[in-house]
Amino acid sequence: MSIEYSIRELADEFGVTTRTLRFYEEKGLLSPKRHNHTRTYSNADRTRLRLILRGKRLGLTLEESASIILMYDSKTGNTEQLEALITKIRGKRNQLIQQQRDLELMLLDLKVAEDRCIQSLTKV
Amino acid sequence: MSIEYSIRELADEFGVTTRTLRFYEEKGLLSPKRHNHTRTYSNADRTRLRLILRGKRLGLTLEESASIILMYDSKTGNTEQLEALITKIRGKRNQLIQQQRDLELMLLDLKVAEDRCIQSLTKV
DNA sequence: CATATAATTTACGTTAACGTAAACGTAAAC
DNA sequence: GTTTACGTTTACGTTAACGTAAATTATATG
């Protein structure tokens, strides 16, 4: 009972265009099955799309998202590969943690700016 | 005793190229003084640059960073403008808060991936 | 069966954010 | 005085991430 989606359904659900889905496929980020020439997306595709869009909101490039997804469902056996993967994962995590700090700083700045606006309004 | 910087000093300090600094100026994000044709950056310019690069790490476009900087040092008097500004600031904050959630989710995913890697390594 | 609807491929266009190269001015150092 | 180092402007090139348009095919519906 694996659910499947048409390209339009998926596009509408996530608020992207069909062009975008085809483009992601072209870049190897999605790989829907074909039902006599027309694309059929599985739940796995849907999950991938969710990860890609989350990555976009965080400012990742498609390539970065692709590499993260690869990490995520990589069933590598080779020890060397695994250690390389761990290194990569930790590197990415450090970037994200830096982002967290940046985010908090920017939220603080915005709060200061807003407070000053409000003050400016009330002390008429 | 306001400190000033050459284009190279500033570029080196922040790890960007001089081209980048000139480009930001062209886009109105920086406005260094000219000392007989050569650019001289003030502390204010330096702060702006820091904000711009922070924005970049968060995936903002230069235009967005510019608008945030405008909010930040806007001394607007007009009530209407101030209220518009507050609305804008709150909108941006909501985006950032969504980013925070995305970030935490992605960090979790990466942790899961790493743990699986490590397990894969130890259960040889 | 004709027509409307949605899918497909192919391909050129677009924008942001710089890179890169050319051609030139200036000032210190050898 | 000329080489070296750094600055300047002008301008064309590049990459990512799609947009957009054209031409074609397949399915459904009246």
PDB file of C-alpha atoms (C1' of nucleotides) in Angstrom:
ATOM      1  CA  MET A   1       0.000   0.000   0.000  1.00  0.00           C
ATOM      2  CA  SER A   2       2.732   2.443  -0.953  1.00  0.00           C
ATOM      3  CA  ILE A   3       1.159   5.755  -1.849  1.00  0.00           C
ATOM      4  CA  GLU A   4       2.083   7.387  -5.125  1.00  0.00           C
ATOM      5  CA  TYR A   5       1.764  10.930  -6.362  1.00  0.00           C
ATOM      6  CA  SER A   6       1.518  12.636  -9.708  1.00  0.00           C
ATOM      7  CA  ILE A   7       3.885  15.475 -10.470  1.00  0.00           C
ATOM      8  CA  ARG A   8       1.111  17.992  -9.983  1.00  0.00           C
ATOM      9  CA  GLU A   9       0.027  16.636  -6.637  1.00  0.00           C
ATOM     10  CA  LEU A  10       3.545  16.805  -5.285  1.00  0.00           C
ATOM     11  CA  ALA A  11       4.186  20.230  -6.766  1.00  0.00           C
ATOM     12  CA  ASP A  12       0.998  21.626  -5.274  1.00  0.00           C
ATOM     13  CA  GLU A  13       1.579  20.060  -1.883  1.00  0.00           C
ATOM     14  CA  PHE A  14       4.989  21.683  -1.541  1.00  0.00           C
ATOM     15  CA  GLY A  15       4.263  24.872  -3.393  1.00  0.00           C
ATOM     16  CA  VAL A  16       6.783  24.393  -6.168  1.00  0.00           C
ATOM     17  CA  THR A  17       6.379  24.171  -9.939  1.00  0.00           C
ATOM     18  CA  THR A  18       6.495  21.000 -11.986  1.00  0.00           C
ATOM     19  CA  ARG A  19       9.520  22.478 -13.708  1.00  0.00           C
ATOM     20  CA  THR A  20      11.285  22.431 -10.363  1.00  0.00           C
ATOM     21  CA  LEU A  21      10.544  18.737  -9.838  1.00  0.00           C
ATOM     22  CA  ARG A  22      11.807  17.870 -13.307  1.00  0.00           C
ATOM     23  CA  PHE A  23      14.874  19.964 -12.680  1.00  0.00           C
ATOM     24  CA  TYR A  24      15.611  18.150  -9.441  1.00  0.00           C
ATOM     25  CA  GLU A  25      15.275  14.881 -11.276  1.00  0.00           C
ATOM     26  CA  GLU A  26      17.638  16.087 -13.979  1.00  0.00           C
ATOM     27  CA  LYS A  27      20.133  16.835 -11.219  1.00  0.00           C
ATOM     28  CA  GLY A  28      19.716  13.379  -9.748  1.00  0.00           C
ATOM     29  CA  LEU A  29      17.941  14.519  -6.589  1.00  0.00           C
ATOM     30  CA  LEU A  30      14.700  12.701  -7.348  1.00  0.00           C
ATOM     31  CA  SER A  31      14.087   9.527  -9.318  1.00  0.00           C
ATOM     32  CA  PRO A  32      10.373   8.891  -9.832  1.00  0.00           C
ATOM     33  CA  LYS A  33       9.170   5.785 -11.608  1.00  0.00           C
ATOM     34  CA  ARG A  34       7.587   6.059 -15.027  1.00  0.00           C
ATOM     35  CA  HIS A  35       4.043   4.879 -15.664  1.00  0.00           C
ATOM     36  CA  ASN A  36       3.986   4.786 -19.466  1.00  0.00           C
ATOM     37  CA  HIS A  37       6.111   7.896 -19.834  1.00  0.00           C
ATOM     38  CA  THR A  38       4.539   9.875 -16.998  1.00  0.00           C
ATOM     39  CA  ARG A  39       6.258  10.355 -13.656  1.00  0.00           C
ATOM     40  CA  THR A  40       5.041   8.676 -10.490  1.00  0.00           C
ATOM     41  CA  TYR A  41       6.483   9.781  -7.185  1.00  0.00           C
ATOM     42  CA  SER A  42       6.831   7.464  -4.200  1.00  0.00           C
ATOM     43  CA  ASN A  43       6.879   8.310  -0.519  1.00  0.00           C
ATOM     44  CA  ALA A  44      10.657   8.152  -0.626  1.00  0.00           C
ATOM     45  CA  ASP A  45      10.658  10.829  -3.325  1.00  0.00           C
ATOM     46  CA  ARG A  46       8.339  12.891  -1.198  1.00  0.00           C
ATOM     47  CA  THR A  47      10.669  12.659   1.774  1.00  0.00           C
ATOM     48  CA  ARG A  48      13.626  13.613  -0.356  1.00  0.00           C
ATOM     49  CA  LEU A  49      11.787  16.632  -1.639  1.00  0.00           C
ATOM     50  CA  ARG A  50      11.027  17.668   1.915  1.00  0.00           C
ATOM     51  CA  LEU A  51      14.716  17.439   2.796  1.00  0.00           C
ATOM     52  CA  ILE A  52      15.729  19.399  -0.291  1.00  0.00           C
ATOM     53  CA  LEU A  53      13.332  22.229   0.486  1.00  0.00           C
ATOM     54  CA  ARG A  54      14.375  22.291   4.107  1.00  0.00           C
ATOM     55  CA  GLY A  55      17.946  22.596   2.900  1.00  0.00           C
ATOM     56  CA  LYS A  56      16.950  25.479   0.659  1.00  0.00           C
ATOM     57  CA  ARG A  57      15.402  27.339   3.551  1.00  0.00           C
ATOM     58  CA  LEU A  58      18.731  26.961   5.322  1.00  0.00           C
ATOM     59  CA  GLY A  59      20.592  28.371   2.350  1.00  0.00           C
ATOM     60  CA  LEU A  60      22.111  25.102   1.160  1.00  0.00           C
ATOM     61  CA  THR A  61      22.766  24.563  -2.513  1.00  0.00           C
ATOM     62  CA  LEU A  62      21.122  21.640  -4.234  1.00  0.00           C
ATOM     63  CA  GLU A  63      24.467  19.898  -4.367  1.00  0.00           C
ATOM     64  CA  GLU A  64      24.866  20.212  -0.617  1.00  0.00           C
ATOM     65  CA  SER A  65      21.376  18.900  -0.028  1.00  0.00           C
ATOM     66  CA  ALA A  66      22.110  16.040  -2.381  1.00  0.00           C
ATOM     67  CA  SER A  67      25.220  15.154  -0.440  1.00  0.00           C
ATOM     68  CA  ILE A  68      23.365  15.303   2.866  1.00  0.00           C
ATOM     69  CA  ILE A  69      20.664  13.030   1.513  1.00  0.00           C
ATOM     70  CA  LEU A  70      23.352  10.650   0.340  1.00  0.00           C
ATOM     71  CA  MET A  71      24.798  10.627   3.845  1.00  0.00           C
ATOM     72  CA  TYR A  72      21.415  10.081   5.289  1.00  0.00           C
ATOM     73  CA  ASP A  73      20.523   6.938   3.397  1.00  0.00           C
ATOM     74  CA  SER A  74      23.993   5.679   2.741  1.00  0.00           C
ATOM     75  CA  LYS A  75      24.402   2.017   3.520  1.00  0.00           C
ATOM     76  CA  THR A  76      28.124   2.033   2.911  1.00  0.00           C
ATOM     77  CA  GLY A  77      30.068  -0.933   4.190  1.00  0.00           C
ATOM     78  CA  ASN A  78      33.629   0.229   3.603  1.00  0.00           C
ATOM     79  CA  THR A  79      35.397   1.505   6.727  1.00  0.00           C
ATOM     80  CA  GLU A  80      37.303   4.218   4.901  1.00  0.00           C
ATOM     81  CA  GLN A  81      34.159   5.524   3.281  1.00  0.00           C
ATOM     82  CA  LEU A  82      32.342   5.532   6.587  1.00  0.00           C
ATOM     83  CA  GLU A  83      35.045   7.519   8.304  1.00  0.00           C
ATOM     84  CA  ALA A  84      35.124  10.011   5.452  1.00  0.00           C
ATOM     85  CA  LEU A  85      31.366  10.248   5.774  1.00  0.00           C
ATOM     86  CA  ILE A  86      31.549  10.940   9.492  1.00  0.00           C
ATOM     87  CA  THR A  87      34.100  13.662   8.911  1.00  0.00           C
ATOM     88  CA  LYS A  88      31.839  15.218   6.337  1.00  0.00           C
ATOM     89  CA  ILE A  89      28.819  15.009   8.588  1.00  0.00           C
ATOM     90  CA  ARG A  90      30.673  16.688  11.430  1.00  0.00           C
ATOM     91  CA  GLY A  91      31.876  19.419   9.132  1.00  0.00           C
ATOM     92  CA  LYS A  92      28.353  20.103   8.004  1.00  0.00           C
ATOM     93  CA  ARG A  93      27.142  20.079  11.567  1.00  0.00           C
ATOM     94  CA  ASN A  94      29.722  22.693  12.567  1.00  0.00           C
ATOM     95  CA  GLN A  95      28.489  24.904   9.757  1.00  0.00           C
ATOM     96  CA  LEU A  96      24.951  24.524  10.997  1.00  0.00           C
ATOM     97  CA  ILE A  97      25.944  25.323  14.554  1.00  0.00           C
ATOM     98  CA  GLN A  98      27.622  28.485  13.305  1.00  0.00           C
ATOM     99  CA  GLN A  99      24.330  29.266  11.586  1.00  0.00           C
ATOM    100  CA  GLN A 100      22.521  28.846  14.868  1.00  0.00           C
ATOM    101  CA  ARG A 101      24.760  31.467  16.448  1.00  0.00           C
ATOM    102  CA  ASP A 102      24.272  33.795  13.494  1.00  0.00           C
ATOM    103  CA  LEU A 103      20.560  33.321  13.749  1.00  0.00           C
ATOM    104  CA  GLU A 104      20.404  34.197  17.415  1.00  0.00           C
ATOM    105  CA  LEU A 105      22.506  37.293  16.841  1.00  0.00           C
ATOM    106  CA  MET A 106      20.299  38.427  14.017  1.00  0.00           C
ATOM    107  CA  LEU A 107      17.145  37.815  16.010  1.00  0.00           C
ATOM    108  CA  LEU A 108      18.628  39.927  18.787  1.00  0.00           C
ATOM    109  CA  ASP A 109      19.463  42.714  16.370  1.00  0.00           C
ATOM    110  CA  LEU A 110      15.961  42.648  14.990  1.00  0.00           C
ATOM    111  CA  LYS A 111      14.491  42.819  18.464  1.00  0.00           C
ATOM    112  CA  VAL A 112      16.612  45.868  19.258  1.00  0.00           C
ATOM    113  CA  ALA A 113      15.500  47.489  16.017  1.00  0.00           C
ATOM    114  CA  GLU A 114      11.861  46.756  16.744  1.00  0.00           C
ATOM    115  CA  ASP A 115      12.069  48.072  20.296  1.00  0.00           C
ATOM    116  CA  ARG A 116      13.581  51.277  19.047  1.00  0.00           C
ATOM    117  CA  CYS A 117      10.771  51.609  16.527  1.00  0.00           C
ATOM    118  CA  ILE A 118       8.174  51.118  19.225  1.00  0.00           C
ATOM    119  CA  GLN A 119       9.830  53.621  21.516  1.00  0.00           C
ATOM    120  CA  SER A 120       9.929  56.074  18.673  1.00  0.00           C
ATOM    121  CA  LEU A 121       6.187  55.563  18.274  1.00  0.00           C
ATOM    122  CA  THR A 122       5.157  55.906  21.916  1.00  0.00           C
ATOM    123  CA  LYS A 123       7.196  58.938  22.906  1.00  0.00           C
ATOM    124  CA  VAL A 124       5.255  61.248  20.613  1.00  0.00           C
TER     125      VAL A 124
ATOM    126  CA  MET B   1      40.278  58.399  16.751  1.00  0.00           C
ATOM    127  CA  SER B   2      38.069  56.583  14.276  1.00  0.00           C
ATOM    128  CA  ILE B   3      39.979  53.677  12.797  1.00  0.00           C
ATOM    129  CA  GLU B   4      40.127  53.321   9.041  1.00  0.00           C
ATOM    130  CA  TYR B   5      40.950  50.376   6.806  1.00  0.00           C
ATOM    131  CA  SER B   6      42.227  49.897   3.318  1.00  0.00           C
ATOM    132  CA  ILE B   7      40.318  47.665   0.962  1.00  0.00           C
ATOM    133  CA  ARG B   8      42.900  44.930   1.366  1.00  0.00           C
ATOM    134  CA  GLU B   9      42.898  45.009   5.143  1.00  0.00           C
ATOM    135  CA  LEU B  10      39.151  44.636   5.240  1.00  0.00           C
ATOM    136  CA  ALA B  11      39.108  41.962   2.562  1.00  0.00           C
ATOM    137  CA  ASP B  12      41.767  39.926   4.334  1.00  0.00           C
ATOM    138  CA  GLU B  13      40.155  40.282   7.736  1.00  0.00           C
ATOM    139  CA  PHE B  14      36.861  38.882   6.471  1.00  0.00           C
ATOM    140  CA  GLY B  15      38.241  36.452   3.943  1.00  0.00           C
ATOM    141  CA  VAL B  16      36.638  38.011   0.884  1.00  0.00           C
ATOM    142  CA  THR B  17      38.139  39.472  -2.280  1.00  0.00           C
ATOM    143  CA  THR B  18      38.492  43.158  -3.057  1.00  0.00           C
ATOM    144  CA  ARG B  19      36.164  42.572  -5.966  1.00  0.00           C
ATOM    145  CA  THR B  20      33.504  41.595  -3.478  1.00  0.00           C
ATOM    146  CA  LEU B  21      33.918  44.821  -1.525  1.00  0.00           C
ATOM    147  CA  ARG B  22      33.699  46.887  -4.681  1.00  0.00           C
ATOM    148  CA  PHE B  23      30.666  44.919  -5.732  1.00  0.00           C
ATOM    149  CA  TYR B  24      28.926  45.563  -2.421  1.00  0.00           C
ATOM    150  CA  GLU B  25      29.660  49.238  -2.844  1.00  0.00           C
ATOM    151  CA  GLU B  26      28.239  49.175  -6.364  1.00  0.00           C
ATOM    152  CA  LYS B  27      25.074  47.697  -4.863  1.00  0.00           C
ATOM    153  CA  GLY B  28      24.911  50.413  -2.249  1.00  0.00           C
ATOM    154  CA  LEU B  29      25.714  48.171   0.708  1.00  0.00           C
ATOM    155  CA  LEU B  30      28.958  49.911   1.588  1.00  0.00           C
ATOM    156  CA  SER B  31      30.017  53.510   1.078  1.00  0.00           C
ATOM    157  CA  PRO B  32      33.677  54.063   1.903  1.00  0.00           C
ATOM    158  CA  LYS B  33      35.232  57.495   1.723  1.00  0.00           C
ATOM    159  CA  ARG B  34      37.753  58.284  -0.981  1.00  0.00           C
ATOM    160  CA  HIS B  35      41.294  59.365  -0.117  1.00  0.00           C
ATOM    161  CA  ASN B  36      42.543  60.692  -3.453  1.00  0.00           C
ATOM    162  CA  HIS B  37      40.696  58.039  -5.441  1.00  0.00           C
ATOM    163  CA  THR B  38      41.446  55.114  -3.123  1.00  0.00           C
ATOM    164  CA  ARG B  39      38.811  53.690  -0.805  1.00  0.00           C
ATOM    165  CA  THR B  40      38.970  54.127   2.944  1.00  0.00           C
ATOM    166  CA  TYR B  41      36.649  52.066   5.097  1.00  0.00           C
ATOM    167  CA  SER B  42      35.344  53.244   8.463  1.00  0.00           C
ATOM    168  CA  ASN B  43      34.245  51.211  11.448  1.00  0.00           C
ATOM    169  CA  ALA B  44      30.661  51.631  10.316  1.00  0.00           C
ATOM    170  CA  ASP B  45      31.551  50.036   6.980  1.00  0.00           C
ATOM    171  CA  ARG B  46      33.229  47.225   8.851  1.00  0.00           C
ATOM    172  CA  THR B  47      30.119  46.590  10.916  1.00  0.00           C
ATOM    173  CA  ARG B  48      27.951  46.602   7.829  1.00  0.00           C
ATOM    174  CA  LEU B  49      30.218  44.095   6.164  1.00  0.00           C
ATOM    175  CA  ARG B  50      29.939  41.847   9.198  1.00  0.00           C
ATOM    176  CA  LEU B  51      26.150  42.010   8.997  1.00  0.00           C
ATOM    177  CA  ILE B  52      26.165  41.286   5.281  1.00  0.00           C
ATOM    178  CA  LEU B  53      28.367  38.225   5.680  1.00  0.00           C
ATOM    179  CA  ARG B  54      26.301  36.989   8.585  1.00  0.00           C
ATOM    180  CA  GLY B  55      23.258  37.326   6.374  1.00  0.00           C
ATOM    181  CA  LYS B  56      24.997  35.348   3.672  1.00  0.00           C
ATOM    182  CA  ARG B  57      25.726  32.498   6.067  1.00  0.00           C
ATOM    183  CA  LEU B  58      22.015  32.462   6.815  1.00  0.00           C
ATOM    184  CA  GLY B  59      21.154  32.259   3.130  1.00  0.00           C
ATOM    185  CA  LEU B  60      19.907  35.822   2.764  1.00  0.00           C
ATOM    186  CA  THR B  61      20.328  37.635  -0.512  1.00  0.00           C
ATOM    187  CA  LEU B  62      22.275  40.868  -0.555  1.00  0.00           C
ATOM    188  CA  GLU B  63      19.044  42.738  -1.048  1.00  0.00           C
ATOM    189  CA  GLU B  64      17.581  41.189   2.088  1.00  0.00           C
ATOM    190  CA  SER B  65      20.682  42.005   4.069  1.00  0.00           C
ATOM    191  CA  ALA B  66      20.535  45.546   2.749  1.00  0.00           C
ATOM    192  CA  SER B  67      16.948  45.884   3.883  1.00  0.00           C
ATOM    193  CA  ILE B  68      17.768  44.495   7.318  1.00  0.00           C
ATOM    194  CA  ILE B  69      20.645  46.921   7.688  1.00  0.00           C
ATOM    195  CA  LEU B  70      18.308  49.718   6.693  1.00  0.00           C
ATOM    196  CA  MET B  71      15.895  48.616   9.396  1.00  0.00           C
ATOM    197  CA  TYR B  72      18.677  48.435  11.876  1.00  0.00           C
ATOM    198  CA  ASP B  73      19.959  51.978  11.531  1.00  0.00           C
ATOM    199  CA  SER B  74      16.787  53.591  10.376  1.00  0.00           C
ATOM    200  CA  LYS B  75      15.964  56.766  12.261  1.00  0.00           C
ATOM    201  CA  THR B  76      12.593  57.147  10.658  1.00  0.00           C
ATOM    202  CA  GLY B  77      10.215  59.579  12.293  1.00  0.00           C
ATOM    203  CA  ASN B  78       7.039  58.930  10.363  1.00  0.00           C
ATOM    204  CA  THR B  79       4.488  56.766  12.195  1.00  0.00           C
ATOM    205  CA  GLU B  80       3.315  54.987   9.066  1.00  0.00           C
ATOM    206  CA  GLN B  81       6.842  54.137   8.063  1.00  0.00           C
ATOM    207  CA  LEU B  82       7.651  52.888  11.535  1.00  0.00           C
ATOM    208  CA  GLU B  83       4.657  50.580  11.582  1.00  0.00           C
ATOM    209  CA  ALA B  84       5.535  49.239   8.149  1.00  0.00           C
ATOM    210  CA  LEU B  85       9.037  48.688   9.430  1.00  0.00           C
ATOM    211  CA  ILE B  86       7.827  46.752  12.456  1.00  0.00           C
ATOM    212  CA  THR B  87       5.678  44.546  10.254  1.00  0.00           C
ATOM    213  CA  LYS B  88       8.661  43.853   8.061  1.00  0.00           C
ATOM    214  CA  ILE B  89      10.891  43.093  10.996  1.00  0.00           C
ATOM    215  CA  ARG B  90       8.368  40.660  12.425  1.00  0.00           C
ATOM    216  CA  GLY B  91       8.016  38.938   9.081  1.00  0.00           C
ATOM    217  CA  LYS B  92      11.745  38.492   8.833  1.00  0.00           C
ATOM    218  CA  ARG B  93      11.869  37.200  12.383  1.00  0.00           C
ATOM    219  CA  ASN B  94       9.248  34.580  11.621  1.00  0.00           C
ATOM    220  CA  GLN B  95      11.316  33.382   8.711  1.00  0.00           C
ATOM    221  CA  LEU B  96      14.341  33.117  10.956  1.00  0.00           C
ATOM    222  CA  ILE B  97      12.402  31.190  13.573  1.00  0.00           C
ATOM    223  CA  GLN B  98      11.317  28.746  10.882  1.00  0.00           C
ATOM    224  CA  GLN B  99      14.979  28.423  10.011  1.00  0.00           C
ATOM    225  CA  GLN B 100      15.771  27.601  13.599  1.00  0.00           C
ATOM    226  CA  ARG B 101      13.318  24.712  13.487  1.00  0.00           C
ATOM    227  CA  ASP B 102      14.741  23.515  10.176  1.00  0.00           C
ATOM    228  CA  LEU B 103      18.202  23.692  11.640  1.00  0.00           C
ATOM    229  CA  GLU B 104      17.345  21.598  14.657  1.00  0.00           C
ATOM    230  CA  LEU B 105      15.680  18.992  12.473  1.00  0.00           C
ATOM    231  CA  MET B 106      18.664  18.797  10.193  1.00  0.00           C
ATOM    232  CA  LEU B 107      21.083  18.511  13.095  1.00  0.00           C
ATOM    233  CA  LEU B 108      18.988  15.657  14.415  1.00  0.00           C
ATOM    234  CA  ASP B 109      19.027  13.913  11.058  1.00  0.00           C
ATOM    235  CA  LEU B 110      22.783  14.294  10.856  1.00  0.00           C
ATOM    236  CA  LYS B 111      23.188  12.861  14.329  1.00  0.00           C
ATOM    237  CA  VAL B 112      21.134   9.823  13.371  1.00  0.00           C
ATOM    238  CA  ALA B 113      23.205   9.376  10.232  1.00  0.00           C
ATOM    239  CA  GLU B 114      26.447   9.634  12.172  1.00  0.00           C
ATOM    240  CA  ASP B 115      25.305   7.186  14.822  1.00  0.00           C
ATOM    241  CA  ARG B 116      24.407   4.680  12.155  1.00  0.00           C
ATOM    242  CA  CYS B 117      27.820   5.123  10.585  1.00  0.00           C
ATOM    243  CA  ILE B 118      29.527   4.519  13.903  1.00  0.00           C
ATOM    244  CA  GLN B 119      27.426   1.448  14.616  1.00  0.00           C
ATOM    245  CA  SER B 120      28.283   0.164  11.184  1.00  0.00           C
ATOM    246  CA  LEU B 121      31.942   0.602  12.055  1.00  0.00           C
ATOM    247  CA  THR B 122      31.927  -1.063  15.480  1.00  0.00           C
ATOM    248  CA  LYS B 123      29.881  -4.129  14.702  1.00  0.00           C
ATOM    249  CA  VAL B 124      32.497  -5.565  12.361  1.00  0.00           C
TER     250      VAL B 124
ATOM    251  C1'  DC C   1     -14.411  12.094 -33.183  1.00  0.00           C
ATOM    252  C1'  DA C   2     -13.050  16.552 -31.768  1.00  0.00           C
ATOM    253  C1'  DT C   3     -11.597  19.197 -28.128  1.00  0.00           C
ATOM    254  C1'  DA C   4      -9.801  20.232 -23.744  1.00  0.00           C
ATOM    255  C1'  DT C   5      -6.545  18.938 -20.132  1.00  0.00           C
ATOM    256  C1'  DA C   6      -2.255  17.485 -18.425  1.00  0.00           C
ATOM    257  C1'  DA C   7       1.897  15.296 -19.273  1.00  0.00           C
ATOM    258  C1'  DT C   8       6.480  15.139 -21.879  1.00  0.00           C
ATOM    259  C1'  DT C   9      11.028  16.841 -24.104  1.00  0.00           C
ATOM    260  C1'  DT C  10      13.990  20.402 -25.935  1.00  0.00           C
ATOM    261  C1'  DA C  11      15.973  24.565 -25.634  1.00  0.00           C
ATOM    262  C1'  DC C  12      16.751  29.278 -24.947  1.00  0.00           C
ATOM    263  C1'  DG C  13      16.266  33.141 -21.300  1.00  0.00           C
ATOM    264  C1'  DT C  14      17.076  35.224 -16.631  1.00  0.00           C
ATOM    265  C1'  DT C  15      18.975  36.803 -12.157  1.00  0.00           C
ATOM    266  C1'  DA C  16      22.300  37.044  -8.361  1.00  0.00           C
ATOM    267  C1'  DA C  17      26.836  37.259  -6.932  1.00  0.00           C
ATOM    268  C1'  DC C  18      30.689  37.516  -7.928  1.00  0.00           C
ATOM    269  C1'  DG C  19      35.339  35.872 -11.151  1.00  0.00           C
ATOM    270  C1'  DT C  20      38.561  37.300 -14.356  1.00  0.00           C
ATOM    271  C1'  DA C  21      41.027  40.002 -17.474  1.00  0.00           C
ATOM    272  C1'  DA C  22      42.537  44.325 -19.576  1.00  0.00           C
ATOM    273  C1'  DA C  23      44.272  48.787 -19.276  1.00  0.00           C
ATOM    274  C1'  DC C  24      45.719  52.305 -16.451  1.00  0.00           C
ATOM    275  C1'  DG C  25      47.451  55.452 -12.232  1.00  0.00           C
ATOM    276  C1'  DT C  26      50.545  55.979  -8.117  1.00  0.00           C
ATOM    277  C1'  DA C  27      53.896  55.321  -4.679  1.00  0.00           C
ATOM    278  C1'  DA C  28      57.566  52.932  -2.416  1.00  0.00           C
ATOM    279  C1'  DA C  29      61.924  50.394  -3.016  1.00  0.00           C
ATOM    280  C1'  DC C  30      65.828  48.930  -5.206  1.00  0.00           C
TER     281       DC C  30
ATOM    282  C1'  DG D   1      64.208  55.292 -13.319  1.00  0.00           C
ATOM    283  C1'  DT D   2      62.121  51.222 -13.507  1.00  0.00           C
ATOM    284  C1'  DT D   3      60.341  47.335 -11.311  1.00  0.00           C
ATOM    285  C1'  DT D   4      57.097  45.791  -7.777  1.00  0.00           C
ATOM    286  C1'  DA D   5      52.951  46.167  -5.360  1.00  0.00           C
ATOM    287  C1'  DC D   6      48.600  47.877  -4.772  1.00  0.00           C
ATOM    288  C1'  DG D   7      44.865  50.593  -6.195  1.00  0.00           C
ATOM    289  C1'  DT D   8      41.292  52.071  -9.887  1.00  0.00           C
ATOM    290  C1'  DT D   9      37.537  51.486 -13.718  1.00  0.00           C
ATOM    291  C1'  DT D  10      35.301  48.964 -17.409  1.00  0.00           C
ATOM    292  C1'  DA D  11      33.480  45.083 -19.160  1.00  0.00           C
ATOM    293  C1'  DC D  12      32.684  40.518 -20.449  1.00  0.00           C
ATOM    294  C1'  DG D  13      32.310  35.594 -18.394  1.00  0.00           C
ATOM    295  C1'  DT D  14      30.321  32.085 -15.216  1.00  0.00           C
ATOM    296  C1'  DT D  15      27.346  29.195 -12.266  1.00  0.00           C
ATOM    297  C1'  DA D  16      23.093  27.855  -9.887  1.00  0.00           C
ATOM    298  C1'  DA D  17      18.358  27.388 -10.006  1.00  0.00           C
ATOM    299  C1'  DC D  18      14.986  27.633 -12.124  1.00  0.00           C
ATOM    300  C1'  DG D  19      11.333  30.474 -15.789  1.00  0.00           C
ATOM    301  C1'  DT D  20       9.246  30.347 -20.084  1.00  0.00           C
ATOM    302  C1'  DA D  21       7.947  29.027 -24.523  1.00  0.00           C
ATOM    303  C1'  DA D  22       7.315  25.711 -28.330  1.00  0.00           C
ATOM    304  C1'  DA D  23       6.267  21.478 -30.163  1.00  0.00           C
ATOM    305  C1'  DT D  24       4.536  16.872 -29.209  1.00  0.00           C
ATOM    306  C1'  DT D  25       1.920  13.046 -27.017  1.00  0.00           C
ATOM    307  C1'  DA D  26      -1.630  10.830 -24.252  1.00  0.00           C
ATOM    308  C1'  DT D  27      -5.971  10.734 -21.699  1.00  0.00           C
ATOM    309  C1'  DA D  28     -10.528  12.068 -20.649  1.00  0.00           C
ATOM    310  C1'  DT D  29     -14.875  14.097 -21.676  1.00  0.00           C
ATOM    311  C1'  DG D  30     -18.689  15.851 -24.074  1.00  0.00           C
TER     312       DG D  30
END
